[in-house]
């Protein structure tokens, strides 16, 4: 499912990266790209490859017009993520695209994305795929057993209405916090591509099935207000 989502959003990703790349003013520039909830499988490397390819297409010009854009990747996930596996797998990217491949650098960032991650106005592009449906914590009324969601780790057919309400409230708090933090970290004119599972609003109380992934391309510096 995660791979399918990446394939479906690839045209949106490439368009966003090329727009950011074009907006960089200097002939030699650095683009900072962050993948939030990167995990440690092949999808992480697929994202890096797509970004590099989009930057290469944007900077491929004549010698006189050519711009050099270096890409700094930050791969973010919780501290328990297997970052070592990701870094070992990066060896296959050494010759990616040949000699004209944009220079790129990859660093791990083990921390919850529900906390501040970067200096203000420092990131050009945020990406998150199939991660933001996970809450920052279990609602307190569930962790204290005041209300029970027996047999489920999410909203299921046996979930009581009160538990649905608690998850909805927790999502609202988490997502508002996430957007507030990323808004402060995003450069002017930066982009975000967020893909995650959801349910149609009218199906929440009837325990509807998970809907196909949705993707939002946000320019927060323009849309926040």
Coordinates of C-alpha atoms in Angstrom, one line a residue:
X1 CA 0.0 0.0 0.0
X2 CA 2.8 2.4 0.9
X3 CA 4.6 1.8 -2.5
X4 CA 1.3 2.3 -4.4
X5 CA 0.8 5.6 -2.6
X6 CA 4.3 6.8 -3.6
X7 CA 3.7 5.8 -7.2
X8 CA 0.4 7.7 -7.3
X9 CA 1.8 10.9 -5.8
X10 CA 5.1 10.8 -7.8
X11 CA 3.9 13.4 -10.4
X12 CA 2.9 15.8 -7.6
X13 CA 6.2 15.2 -5.8
X14 CA 8.3 15.9 -8.9
X15 CA 6.3 19.0 -9.8
X16 CA 6.7 20.4 -6.3
X17 CA 10.4 19.8 -6.2
X18 CA 10.9 21.4 -9.6
X19 CA 8.9 24.5 -8.4
X20 CA 11.1 24.8 -5.3
X21 CA 14.3 24.2 -7.3
X22 CA 13.3 26.9 -9.8
X23 CA 12.6 29.4 -7.0
X24 CA 16.2 29.1 -5.7
X25 CA 17.9 32.3 -6.6
X26 CA 21.6 31.6 -6.5
X27 CA 23.5 29.7 -9.2
X28 CA 24.8 27.5 -6.4
X29 CA 22.2 26.6 -3.8
X30 CA 21.3 24.1 -1.2
X31 CA 17.8 22.6 -1.0
X32 CA 16.9 21.0 2.3
X33 CA 14.4 18.1 2.1
X34 CA 12.9 16.3 5.0
X35 CA 11.1 12.9 4.9
X36 CA 9.0 12.6 8.1
X37 CA 8.2 9.1 9.2
X38 CA 10.7 7.7 6.7
X39 CA 10.8 4.1 8.1
X40 CA 13.6 1.9 6.8
X41 CA 12.4 0.0 3.8
X42 CA 12.9 0.5 0.0
X43 CA 10.2 3.2 -0.1
X44 CA 12.6 5.5 1.7
X45 CA 15.2 5.1 -1.0
X46 CA 12.5 5.5 -3.7
X47 CA 11.7 8.9 -2.3
X48 CA 15.3 10.0 -2.3
X49 CA 15.7 8.8 -5.9
X50 CA 12.6 10.7 -7.1
X51 CA 13.7 14.0 -5.5
X52 CA 17.2 13.7 -7.0
X53 CA 15.6 12.9 -10.4
X54 CA 13.4 16.0 -10.2
X55 CA 16.3 18.3 -9.2
X56 CA 18.4 16.9 -12.1
X57 CA 15.6 17.7 -14.6
X58 CA 15.3 21.2 -13.2
X59 CA 19.1 22.0 -13.4
X60 CA 19.8 20.2 -16.7
X61 CA 20.8 23.1 -19.0
X62 CA 23.7 24.3 -21.1
X63 CA 27.1 24.9 -19.5
X64 CA 26.5 28.6 -19.5
X65 CA 23.1 28.4 -17.8
X66 CA 23.7 25.4 -15.6
X67 CA 22.9 25.8 -11.9
X68 CA 24.3 23.6 -9.1
X69 CA 21.8 22.6 -6.6
X70 CA 23.0 20.4 -3.7
X71 CA 20.3 18.5 -1.8
X72 CA 20.5 17.9 2.0
X73 CA 18.1 15.1 3.0
X74 CA 17.0 14.6 6.6
X75 CA 15.3 11.2 7.2
X76 CA 13.2 11.5 10.3
X77 CA 11.5 8.8 12.4
X78 CA 11.2 7.7 16.0
X79 CA 14.5 6.7 17.7
X80 CA 13.6 3.0 17.4
X81 CA 13.7 3.1 13.6
X82 CA 16.5 1.1 11.9
X83 CA 18.5 4.0 10.5
X84 CA 21.5 1.8 10.1
X85 CA 19.7 -0.3 7.5
X86 CA 18.8 2.9 5.6
X87 CA 22.4 4.1 5.6
X88 CA 23.8 0.7 4.5
X89 CA 21.3 0.7 1.6
X90 CA 22.4 4.1 0.4
X91 CA 25.5 2.5 -1.2
X92 CA 23.4 1.6 -4.2
X93 CA 22.9 5.4 -4.9
X94 CA 26.6 6.2 -5.3
X95 CA 26.4 6.1 -9.1
X96 CA 22.8 7.3 -9.4
X97 CA 22.2 9.2 -12.6
X98 CA 25.9 9.4 -13.6
X99 CA 28.3 12.3 -13.3
X100 CA 25.6 15.0 -13.7
X101 CA 23.7 13.8 -10.6
X102 CA 23.1 16.7 -8.2
X103 CA 25.3 16.4 -5.1
X104 CA 23.3 15.0 -2.2
X105 CA 23.8 14.3 1.5
X106 CA 21.7 12.2 3.9
X107 CA 21.4 12.5 7.6
X108 CA 19.2 10.7 10.1
X109 CA 17.0 12.7 12.5
X110 CA 15.6 10.4 15.3
X111 CA 12.8 12.3 17.0
X112 CA 9.0 12.6 17.0
X113 CA 7.7 15.0 14.3
X114 CA 5.2 16.2 16.9
X115 CA 8.1 18.2 18.3
X116 CA 10.3 21.0 16.8
X117 CA 12.8 19.4 14.4
X118 CA 14.6 22.2 12.5
X119 CA 15.7 25.8 12.8
X120 CA 13.1 28.4 11.7
X121 CA 12.8 28.9 8.0
X122 CA 15.3 26.3 7.1
X123 CA 13.5 23.5 5.1
X124 CA 12.4 23.8 1.5
X125 CA 10.3 20.6 1.2
X126 CA 8.6 18.4 3.7
X127 CA 7.4 15.0 2.8
X128 CA 5.4 12.4 4.8
X129 CA 3.8 9.2 3.4
X130 CA 1.6 6.9 5.4
X131 CA 2.7 8.2 8.8
X132 CA 0.5 11.0 9.9
X133 CA -2.5 8.8 10.7
X134 CA -0.5 7.6 13.8
X135 CA -1.2 9.6 16.9
X136 CA 1.4 11.1 19.2
X137 CA 0.0 9.2 22.1
X138 CA -3.0 7.1 23.2
X139 CA -5.8 9.4 24.5
X140 CA -5.5 9.6 28.3
X141 CA -9.0 8.1 28.9
X142 CA -7.9 5.0 27.0
X143 CA -4.5 4.6 28.6
X144 CA -6.2 4.9 32.0
X145 CA -8.9 2.4 31.0
X146 CA -11.7 4.9 31.6
X147 CA -12.9 4.0 28.2
X148 CA -12.0 0.8 26.3
X149 CA -11.4 -0.1 22.7
X150 CA -11.2 -3.8 23.3
X151 CA -9.6 -5.8 20.5
X152 CA -8.6 -2.8 18.4
X153 CA -5.6 -0.5 18.0
X154 CA -7.7 1.9 15.9
X155 CA -11.3 2.7 15.1
X156 CA -13.0 -0.6 14.3
X157 CA -16.5 -2.2 14.1
X158 CA -16.6 -2.7 17.9
X159 CA -15.3 0.7 18.8
X160 CA -17.7 2.7 21.1
X161 CA -18.7 6.2 20.0
X162 CA -16.9 7.8 22.9
X163 CA -13.6 6.2 21.8
X164 CA -14.1 7.5 18.3
X165 CA -14.6 11.0 19.7
X166 CA -11.4 10.7 21.7
X167 CA -9.4 9.7 18.7
X168 CA -10.9 12.5 16.7
X169 CA -9.9 15.1 19.4
X170 CA -6.4 13.6 19.6
X171 CA -6.0 13.8 15.8
X172 CA -7.1 17.5 15.8
X173 CA -4.5 18.4 18.5
X174 CA -1.7 16.4 16.8
X175 CA -2.4 17.7 13.3
X176 CA -2.7 21.3 14.3
X177 CA 0.6 21.0 16.3
X178 CA 2.3 19.3 13.3
X179 CA 1.2 22.1 10.9
X180 CA 2.2 24.8 13.4
X181 CA 5.7 23.4 13.8
X182 CA 6.3 22.8 10.1
X183 CA 5.0 26.3 9.2
X184 CA 7.7 27.8 11.4
X185 CA 10.4 25.6 9.9
X186 CA 9.4 26.0 6.2
X187 CA 11.1 28.6 4.1
X188 CA 9.0 31.2 2.2
X189 CA 7.7 29.5 -0.9
X190 CA 8.5 26.0 0.4
X191 CA 6.2 23.0 -0.1
X192 CA 4.8 20.0 1.8
X193 CA 3.4 16.8 0.4
X194 CA 1.5 14.8 3.0
X195 CA -0.1 11.4 2.2
X196 CA -2.0 9.4 4.8
X197 CA -5.0 7.2 5.4
X198 CA -8.3 8.6 6.4
X199 CA -12.0 8.1 6.5
X200 CA -14.8 10.1 5.0
X201 CA -16.4 12.2 7.7
X202 CA -19.9 10.8 7.3
X203 CA -18.5 7.2 7.8
X204 CA -16.7 7.9 11.1
X205 CA -19.6 7.0 13.3
X206 CA -20.5 3.9 11.2
X207 CA -17.0 2.6 11.3
X208 CA -16.4 3.0 7.6
X209 CA -13.4 1.3 5.9
X210 CA -10.2 3.2 5.5
X211 CA -10.3 5.4 2.4
X212 CA -7.6 5.5 -0.2
X213 CA -4.6 7.7 0.6
X214 CA -5.1 11.4 0.2
X215 CA -2.3 13.8 -0.6
X216 CA -2.1 17.5 0.1
X217 CA 0.4 19.8 -1.5
X218 CA 0.7 22.8 0.8
X219 CA 2.5 26.1 0.5
X220 CA 2.1 27.0 4.2
X221 CA 3.8 30.4 3.9
X222 CA 0.8 31.4 1.7
X223 CA -2.1 29.2 3.1
X224 CA -1.6 29.4 6.8
X225 CA -3.5 32.6 7.3

